[in-house]
CSV table of C-alpha atoms in Angstrom, one decimal:
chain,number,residue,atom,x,y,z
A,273,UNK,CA,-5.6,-29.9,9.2
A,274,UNK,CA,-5.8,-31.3,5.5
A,275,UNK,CA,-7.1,-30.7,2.3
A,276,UNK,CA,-9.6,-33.6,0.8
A,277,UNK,CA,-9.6,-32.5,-2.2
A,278,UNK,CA,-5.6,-32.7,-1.9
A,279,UNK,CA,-5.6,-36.3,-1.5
A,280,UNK,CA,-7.7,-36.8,-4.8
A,281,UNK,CA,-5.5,-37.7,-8.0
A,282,UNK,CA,-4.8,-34.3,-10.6
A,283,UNK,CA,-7.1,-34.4,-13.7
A,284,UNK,CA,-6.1,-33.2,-17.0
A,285,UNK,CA,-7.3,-29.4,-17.8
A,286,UNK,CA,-8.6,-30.7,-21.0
A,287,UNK,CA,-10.2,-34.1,-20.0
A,288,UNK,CA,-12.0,-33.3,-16.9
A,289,UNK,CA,-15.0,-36.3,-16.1
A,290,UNK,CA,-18.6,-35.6,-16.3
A,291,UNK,CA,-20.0,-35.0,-12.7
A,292,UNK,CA,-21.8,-38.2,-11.2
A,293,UNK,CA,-25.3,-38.6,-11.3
A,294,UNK,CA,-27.3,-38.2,-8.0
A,295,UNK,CA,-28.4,-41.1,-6.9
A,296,UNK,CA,-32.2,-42.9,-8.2
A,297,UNK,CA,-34.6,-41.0,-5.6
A,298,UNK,CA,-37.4,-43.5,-6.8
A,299,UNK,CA,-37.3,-45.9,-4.6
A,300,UNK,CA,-36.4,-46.7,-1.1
A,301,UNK,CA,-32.9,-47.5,-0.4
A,302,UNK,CA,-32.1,-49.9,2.5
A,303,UNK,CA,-30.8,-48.4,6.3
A,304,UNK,CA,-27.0,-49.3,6.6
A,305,UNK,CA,-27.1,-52.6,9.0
A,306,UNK,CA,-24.0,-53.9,11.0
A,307,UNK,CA,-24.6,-57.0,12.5
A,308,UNK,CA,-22.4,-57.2,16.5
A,309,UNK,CA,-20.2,-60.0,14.9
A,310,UNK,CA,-19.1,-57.8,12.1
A,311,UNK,CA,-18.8,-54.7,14.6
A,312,UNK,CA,-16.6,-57.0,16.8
A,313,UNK,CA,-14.5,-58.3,13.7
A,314,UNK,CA,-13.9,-54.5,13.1
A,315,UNK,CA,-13.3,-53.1,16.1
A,316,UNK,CA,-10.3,-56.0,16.9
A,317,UNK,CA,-9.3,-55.4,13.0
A,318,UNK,CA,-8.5,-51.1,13.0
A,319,UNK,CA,-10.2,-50.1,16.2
A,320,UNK,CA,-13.5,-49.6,14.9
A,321,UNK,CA,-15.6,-47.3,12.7
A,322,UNK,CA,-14.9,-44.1,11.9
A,323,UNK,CA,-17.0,-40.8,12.7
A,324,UNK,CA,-17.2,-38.1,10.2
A,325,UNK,CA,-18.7,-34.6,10.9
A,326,UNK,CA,-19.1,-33.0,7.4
A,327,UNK,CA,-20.1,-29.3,7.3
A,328,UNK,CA,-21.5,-28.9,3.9
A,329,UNK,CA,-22.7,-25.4,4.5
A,330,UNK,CA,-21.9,-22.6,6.0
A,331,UNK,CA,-26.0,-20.8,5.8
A,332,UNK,CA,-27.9,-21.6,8.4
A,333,UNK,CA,-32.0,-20.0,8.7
A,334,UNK,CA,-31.5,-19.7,12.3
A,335,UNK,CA,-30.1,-16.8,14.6
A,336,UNK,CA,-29.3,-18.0,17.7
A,337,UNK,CA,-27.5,-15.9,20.0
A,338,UNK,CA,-24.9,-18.0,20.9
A,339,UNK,CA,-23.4,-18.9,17.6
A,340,UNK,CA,-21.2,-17.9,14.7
A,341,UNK,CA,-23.4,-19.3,12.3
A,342,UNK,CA,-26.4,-17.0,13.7
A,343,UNK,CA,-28.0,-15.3,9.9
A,344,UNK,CA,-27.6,-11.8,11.4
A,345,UNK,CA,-24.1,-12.2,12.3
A,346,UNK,CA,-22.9,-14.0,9.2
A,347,UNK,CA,-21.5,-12.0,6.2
A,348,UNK,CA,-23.4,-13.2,3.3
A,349,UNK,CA,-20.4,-12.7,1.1
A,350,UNK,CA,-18.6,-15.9,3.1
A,351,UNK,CA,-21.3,-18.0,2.4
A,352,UNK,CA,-19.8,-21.3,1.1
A,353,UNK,CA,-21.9,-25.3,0.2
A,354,UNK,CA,-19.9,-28.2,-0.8
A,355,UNK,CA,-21.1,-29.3,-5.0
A,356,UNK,CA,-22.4,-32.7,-5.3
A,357,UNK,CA,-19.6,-33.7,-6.7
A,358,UNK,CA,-17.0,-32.9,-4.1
A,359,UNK,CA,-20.1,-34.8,-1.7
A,360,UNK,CA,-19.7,-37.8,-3.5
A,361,UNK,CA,-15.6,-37.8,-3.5
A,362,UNK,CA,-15.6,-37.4,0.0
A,363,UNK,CA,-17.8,-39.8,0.9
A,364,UNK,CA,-16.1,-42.4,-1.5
A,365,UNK,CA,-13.1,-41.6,0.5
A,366,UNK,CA,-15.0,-41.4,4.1
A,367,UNK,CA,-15.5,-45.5,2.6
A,368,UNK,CA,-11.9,-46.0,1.9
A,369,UNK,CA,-10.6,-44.9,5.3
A,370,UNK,CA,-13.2,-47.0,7.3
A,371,UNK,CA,-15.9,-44.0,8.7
A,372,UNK,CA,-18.8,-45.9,9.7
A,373,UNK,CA,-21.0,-42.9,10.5
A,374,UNK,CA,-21.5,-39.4,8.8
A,375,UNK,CA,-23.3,-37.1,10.3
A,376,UNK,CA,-24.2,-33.8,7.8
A,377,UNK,CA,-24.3,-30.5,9.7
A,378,UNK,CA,-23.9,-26.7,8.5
A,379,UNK,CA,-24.6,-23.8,9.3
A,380,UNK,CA,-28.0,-25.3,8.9
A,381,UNK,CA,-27.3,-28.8,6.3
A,382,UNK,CA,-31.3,-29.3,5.4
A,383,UNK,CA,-30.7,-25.7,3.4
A,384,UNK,CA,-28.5,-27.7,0.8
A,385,UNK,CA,-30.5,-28.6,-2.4
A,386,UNK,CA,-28.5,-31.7,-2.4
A,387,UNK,CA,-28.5,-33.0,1.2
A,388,UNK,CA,-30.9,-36.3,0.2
A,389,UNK,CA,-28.7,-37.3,-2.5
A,390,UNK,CA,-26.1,-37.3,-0.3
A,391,UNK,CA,-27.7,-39.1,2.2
A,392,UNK,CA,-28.7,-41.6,-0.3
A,393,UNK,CA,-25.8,-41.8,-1.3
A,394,UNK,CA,-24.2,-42.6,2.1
A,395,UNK,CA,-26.0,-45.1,2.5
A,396,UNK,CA,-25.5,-46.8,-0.7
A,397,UNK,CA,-21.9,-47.3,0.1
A,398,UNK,CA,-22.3,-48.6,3.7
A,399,UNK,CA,-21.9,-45.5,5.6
A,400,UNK,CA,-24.8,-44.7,8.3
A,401,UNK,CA,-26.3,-40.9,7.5
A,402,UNK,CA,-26.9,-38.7,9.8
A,403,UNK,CA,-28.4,-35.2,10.2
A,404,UNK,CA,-28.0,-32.5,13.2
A,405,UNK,CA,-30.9,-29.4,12.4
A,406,UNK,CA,-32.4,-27.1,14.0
A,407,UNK,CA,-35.6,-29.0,12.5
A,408,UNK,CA,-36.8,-25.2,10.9
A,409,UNK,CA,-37.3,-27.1,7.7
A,410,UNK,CA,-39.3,-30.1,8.0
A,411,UNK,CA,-42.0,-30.7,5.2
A,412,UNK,CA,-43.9,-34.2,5.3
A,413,UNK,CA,-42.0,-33.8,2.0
A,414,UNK,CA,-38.6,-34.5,3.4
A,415,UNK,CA,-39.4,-36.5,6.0
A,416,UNK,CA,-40.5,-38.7,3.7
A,417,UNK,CA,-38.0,-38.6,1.7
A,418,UNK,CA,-35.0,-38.7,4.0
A,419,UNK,CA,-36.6,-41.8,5.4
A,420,UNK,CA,-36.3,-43.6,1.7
A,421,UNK,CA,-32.8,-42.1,1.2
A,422,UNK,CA,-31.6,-44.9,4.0
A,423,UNK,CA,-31.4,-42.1,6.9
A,424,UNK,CA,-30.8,-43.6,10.1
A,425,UNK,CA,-30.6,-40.9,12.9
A,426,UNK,CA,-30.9,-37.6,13.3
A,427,UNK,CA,-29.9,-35.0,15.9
A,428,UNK,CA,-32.3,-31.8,16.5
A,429,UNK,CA,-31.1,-28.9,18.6
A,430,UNK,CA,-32.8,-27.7,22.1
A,431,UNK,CA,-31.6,-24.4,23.8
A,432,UNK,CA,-34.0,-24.4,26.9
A,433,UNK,CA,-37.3,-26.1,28.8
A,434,UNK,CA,-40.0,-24.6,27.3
A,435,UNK,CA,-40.7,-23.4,23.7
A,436,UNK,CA,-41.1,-19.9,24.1
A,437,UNK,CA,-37.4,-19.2,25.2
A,438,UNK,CA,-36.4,-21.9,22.8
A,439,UNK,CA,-38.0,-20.2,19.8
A,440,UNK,CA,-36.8,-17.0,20.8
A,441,UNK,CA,-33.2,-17.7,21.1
A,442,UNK,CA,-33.3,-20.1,17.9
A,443,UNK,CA,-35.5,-17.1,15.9
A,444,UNK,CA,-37.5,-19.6,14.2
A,445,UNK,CA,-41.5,-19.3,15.4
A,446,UNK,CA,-43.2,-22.7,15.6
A,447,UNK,CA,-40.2,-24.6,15.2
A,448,UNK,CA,-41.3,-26.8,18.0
A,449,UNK,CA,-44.5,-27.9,16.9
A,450,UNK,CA,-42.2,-29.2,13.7
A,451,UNK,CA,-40.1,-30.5,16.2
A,452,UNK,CA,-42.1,-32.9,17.4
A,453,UNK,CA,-44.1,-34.0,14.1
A,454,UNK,CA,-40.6,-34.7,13.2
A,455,UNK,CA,-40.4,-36.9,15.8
A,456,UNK,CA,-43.6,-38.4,15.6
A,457,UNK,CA,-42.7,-39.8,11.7
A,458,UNK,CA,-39.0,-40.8,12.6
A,459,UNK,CA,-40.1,-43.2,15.9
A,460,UNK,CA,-42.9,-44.7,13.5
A,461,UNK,CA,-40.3,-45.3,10.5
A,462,UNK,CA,-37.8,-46.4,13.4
A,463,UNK,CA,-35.3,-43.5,12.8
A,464,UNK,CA,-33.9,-43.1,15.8
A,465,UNK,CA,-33.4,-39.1,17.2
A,466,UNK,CA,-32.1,-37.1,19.9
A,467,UNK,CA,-32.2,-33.5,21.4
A,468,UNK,CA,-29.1,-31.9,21.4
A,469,UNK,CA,-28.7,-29.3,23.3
A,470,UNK,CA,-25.9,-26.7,24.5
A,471,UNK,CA,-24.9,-25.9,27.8
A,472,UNK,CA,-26.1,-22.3,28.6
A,473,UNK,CA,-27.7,-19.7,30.6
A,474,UNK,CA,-31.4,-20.3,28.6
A,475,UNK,CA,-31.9,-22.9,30.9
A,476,UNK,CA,-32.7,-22.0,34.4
A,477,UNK,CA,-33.8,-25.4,35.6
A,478,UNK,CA,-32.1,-28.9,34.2
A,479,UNK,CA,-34.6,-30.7,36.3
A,480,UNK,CA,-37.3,-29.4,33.9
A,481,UNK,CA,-35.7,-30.9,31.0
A,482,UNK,CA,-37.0,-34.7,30.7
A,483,UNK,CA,-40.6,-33.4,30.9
A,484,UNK,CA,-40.1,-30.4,27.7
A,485,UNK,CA,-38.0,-33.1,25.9
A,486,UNK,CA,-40.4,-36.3,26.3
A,487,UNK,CA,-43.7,-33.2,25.4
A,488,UNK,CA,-42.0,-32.9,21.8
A,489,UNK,CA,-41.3,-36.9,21.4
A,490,UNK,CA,-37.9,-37.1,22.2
A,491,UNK,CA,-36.1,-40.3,23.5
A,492,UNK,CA,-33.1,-39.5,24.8
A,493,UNK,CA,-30.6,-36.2,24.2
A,494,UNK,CA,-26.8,-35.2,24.8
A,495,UNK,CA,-25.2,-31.9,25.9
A,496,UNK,CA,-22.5,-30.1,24.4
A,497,UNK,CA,-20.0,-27.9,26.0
A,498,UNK,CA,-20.8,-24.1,25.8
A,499,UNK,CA,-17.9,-23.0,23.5
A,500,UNK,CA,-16.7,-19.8,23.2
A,501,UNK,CA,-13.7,-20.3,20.7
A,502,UNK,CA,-12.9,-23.1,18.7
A,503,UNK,CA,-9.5,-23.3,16.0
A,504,UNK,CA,-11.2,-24.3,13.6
A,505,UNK,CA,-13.9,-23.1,10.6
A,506,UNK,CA,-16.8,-24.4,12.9
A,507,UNK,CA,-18.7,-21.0,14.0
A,508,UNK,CA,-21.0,-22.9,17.0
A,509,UNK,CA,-19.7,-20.7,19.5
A,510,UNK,CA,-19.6,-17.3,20.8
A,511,UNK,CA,-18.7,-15.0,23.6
A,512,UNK,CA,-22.3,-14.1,24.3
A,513,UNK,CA,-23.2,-13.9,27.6
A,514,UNK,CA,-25.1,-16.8,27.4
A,515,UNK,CA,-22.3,-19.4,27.1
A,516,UNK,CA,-19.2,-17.0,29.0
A,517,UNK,CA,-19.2,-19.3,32.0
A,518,UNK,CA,-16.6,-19.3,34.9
A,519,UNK,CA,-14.4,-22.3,35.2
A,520,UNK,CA,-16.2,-22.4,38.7
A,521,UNK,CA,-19.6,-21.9,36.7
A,522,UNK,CA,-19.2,-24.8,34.2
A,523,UNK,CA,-18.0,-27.0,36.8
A,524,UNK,CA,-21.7,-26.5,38.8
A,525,UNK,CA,-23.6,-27.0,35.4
A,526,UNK,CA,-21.8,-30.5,34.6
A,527,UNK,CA,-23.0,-31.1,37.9
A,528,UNK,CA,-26.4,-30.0,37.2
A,529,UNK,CA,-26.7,-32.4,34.4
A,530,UNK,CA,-25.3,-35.3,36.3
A,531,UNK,CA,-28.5,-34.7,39.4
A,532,UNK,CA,-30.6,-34.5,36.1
A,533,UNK,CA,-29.5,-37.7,35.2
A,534,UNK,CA,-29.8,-39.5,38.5
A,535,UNK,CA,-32.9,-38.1,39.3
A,536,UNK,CA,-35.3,-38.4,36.2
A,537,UNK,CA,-33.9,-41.5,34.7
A,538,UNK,CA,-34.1,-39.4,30.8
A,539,UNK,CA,-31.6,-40.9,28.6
A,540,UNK,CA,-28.4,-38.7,28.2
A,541,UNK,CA,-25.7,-40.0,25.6
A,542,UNK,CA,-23.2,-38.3,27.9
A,543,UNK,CA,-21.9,-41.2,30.4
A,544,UNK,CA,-21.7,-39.5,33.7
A,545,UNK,CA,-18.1,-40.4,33.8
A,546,UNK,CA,-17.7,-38.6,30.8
A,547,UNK,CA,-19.1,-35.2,32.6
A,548,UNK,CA,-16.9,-36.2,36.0
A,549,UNK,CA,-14.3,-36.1,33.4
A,550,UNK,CA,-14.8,-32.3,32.1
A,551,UNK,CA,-15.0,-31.2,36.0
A,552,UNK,CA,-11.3,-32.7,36.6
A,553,UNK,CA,-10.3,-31.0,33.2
A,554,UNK,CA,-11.7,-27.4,34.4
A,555,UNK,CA,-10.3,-28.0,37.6
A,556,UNK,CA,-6.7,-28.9,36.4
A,557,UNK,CA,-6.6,-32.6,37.7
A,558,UNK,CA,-5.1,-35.4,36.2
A,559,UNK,CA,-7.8,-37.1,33.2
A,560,UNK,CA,-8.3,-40.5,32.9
A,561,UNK,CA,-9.4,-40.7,29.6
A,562,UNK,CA,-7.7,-39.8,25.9
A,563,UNK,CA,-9.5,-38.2,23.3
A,564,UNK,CA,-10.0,-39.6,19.7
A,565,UNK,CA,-9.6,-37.0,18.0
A,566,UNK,CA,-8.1,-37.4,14.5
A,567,UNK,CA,-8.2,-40.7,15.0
A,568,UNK,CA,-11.2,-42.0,15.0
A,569,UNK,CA,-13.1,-38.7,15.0
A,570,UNK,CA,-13.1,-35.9,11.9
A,571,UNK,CA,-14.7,-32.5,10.8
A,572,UNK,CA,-14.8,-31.8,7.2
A,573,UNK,CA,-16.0,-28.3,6.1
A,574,UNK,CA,-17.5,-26.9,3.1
A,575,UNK,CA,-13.5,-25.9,2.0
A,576,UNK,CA,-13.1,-29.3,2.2
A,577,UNK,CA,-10.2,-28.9,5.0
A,578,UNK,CA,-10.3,-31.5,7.9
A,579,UNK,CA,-9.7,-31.8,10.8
């Protein structure tokens, strides 16, 4: 773990700089295009393009029961947003060490008053924005906006296969029927999106999934792993019930996921190798393939520590 703010050259007390100016939200600012020449060039130069997951707050409107970030389980005195400012430094550095894609989270990142002028800004130097929500906070307001800021995907969260025990566990009424009018305006302003969603006990039936993700517009989706400790500042886990799998458990539900795939033909980002590889890794068997990890892959919290 580092410190960005570490890297950043000390300021004289007495001759600190004005803070930046947001970005011009007046007018629409071009999607970040890569043509596959440039990507091969790239990838043969450093390896690639980077990816950078920057938490830039810790508040999230949702409670869900299976994370740290959940509003009745957070202390409100903890509560923590990046400034503009330190935004912009980041990002300038995110340029300077080759990231490619950023994708915003929190806590809940469409609760930061200055989330579009960070995306904006993204974009401006290169970098493709992304955004992972819960989607509580949609307006055709920021939709709208987003769109002009040069947003090109975003990631909304799915706990189960039917709203009711989706809502529930997420504590945010109606949130599907914003879901999908979310959808709706990013596949007509070719924004691409996808359903994430976390590997728990809220969903009874995989199989059912490709029907309740295509009813709300969605495209394709990718699981994550049900985590119950992580060492770092990122509070997406718990030990609820809902995510406390056996080794013998989690093995069964990769393998749920990998029938769901074969069967319905839904788009998962997940290759199924990928998921074959998680089974040898709970099972203690040799793996095949290395992880990226702070090397082409980062988290950057609202402390401005990476990792």
């Amino acid at each position: 773990m580092s410190n960005v703010s570490a890297e950043m050259p000390p300021r004289p007390a007495e001759a600190a700089p004005p803070a930046a100016a947001r970005p011009d939200p007046s007018r629409p600012i071009a999607r970040p295009k890569k043509g596959a020449l440039n990507l091969a060039a790239e990838v043969l130069a450093h390896g690639g393009p980077g990816y950078l997951q920057f938490a830039i707050t810790n508040i999230c409107n949702a409670d869900c029961d299976f994370c740290g970030f959940a509003r009745s389980k957070f202390n409100p005195k903890a509560r923590r947003s990046v400034t503009w400012e330190e935004a912009r430094q980041a990002i300038d550095l995110a340029v300077k060490n080759r990231i490619g894609y950023l994708l915003f989270v929190g806590g809940e990142p469409m609760v930061h008053r200055d989330l579009r002028a960070m995306t904006r800004y993204a974009a401006g130097r290169g970098i493709h924005p992304m955004i992972c929500t819960n989607g509580g906070l949609w307006t055709e307001e920021n939709l709208r906006g987003l769109a002009d800021d040069g947003l090109s995907s975003v990631i909304m969260s799915i706990d189960a296969h039917d709203a009711g025990r989706h809502e529930r566990n997420r504590g945010l009424p109606e949130v599907c029927k914003k879901i999908k009018r979310a959808n709706e305006f990013f596949h007509s302003a070719d924004i691409q999106t996808t359903a994430s969603i976390t590997a728990s006990r809220l969903i009874e039936d995989y199989e059912k999934l490709p029907a309740f993700l295509e009813s709300l517009g969605f495209r394709s989706c990718t699981f994550s792993y049900p985590l119950t400790s992580l060492a770092s500042s990122y509070l997406s886990f718990s030990d609820s019930g809902l995510v406390n799998y056996s080794k013998d458990e989690l093995i069964e539900v990769f393998e749920k996921i990998k029938r769901m795939k074969r069967h319905s033909g839904f788009p998962v980002v997940n290759p199924t190798e990928s998921l074959t590889e998680m089974q040898r890794h709970l099972r203690g068997e040799k793996e095949r393939f290395g992880c990226l990890g702070g090397h082409k892959y980062f988290y950057l919290d609202w402390n401005l520590d990476l990792y």
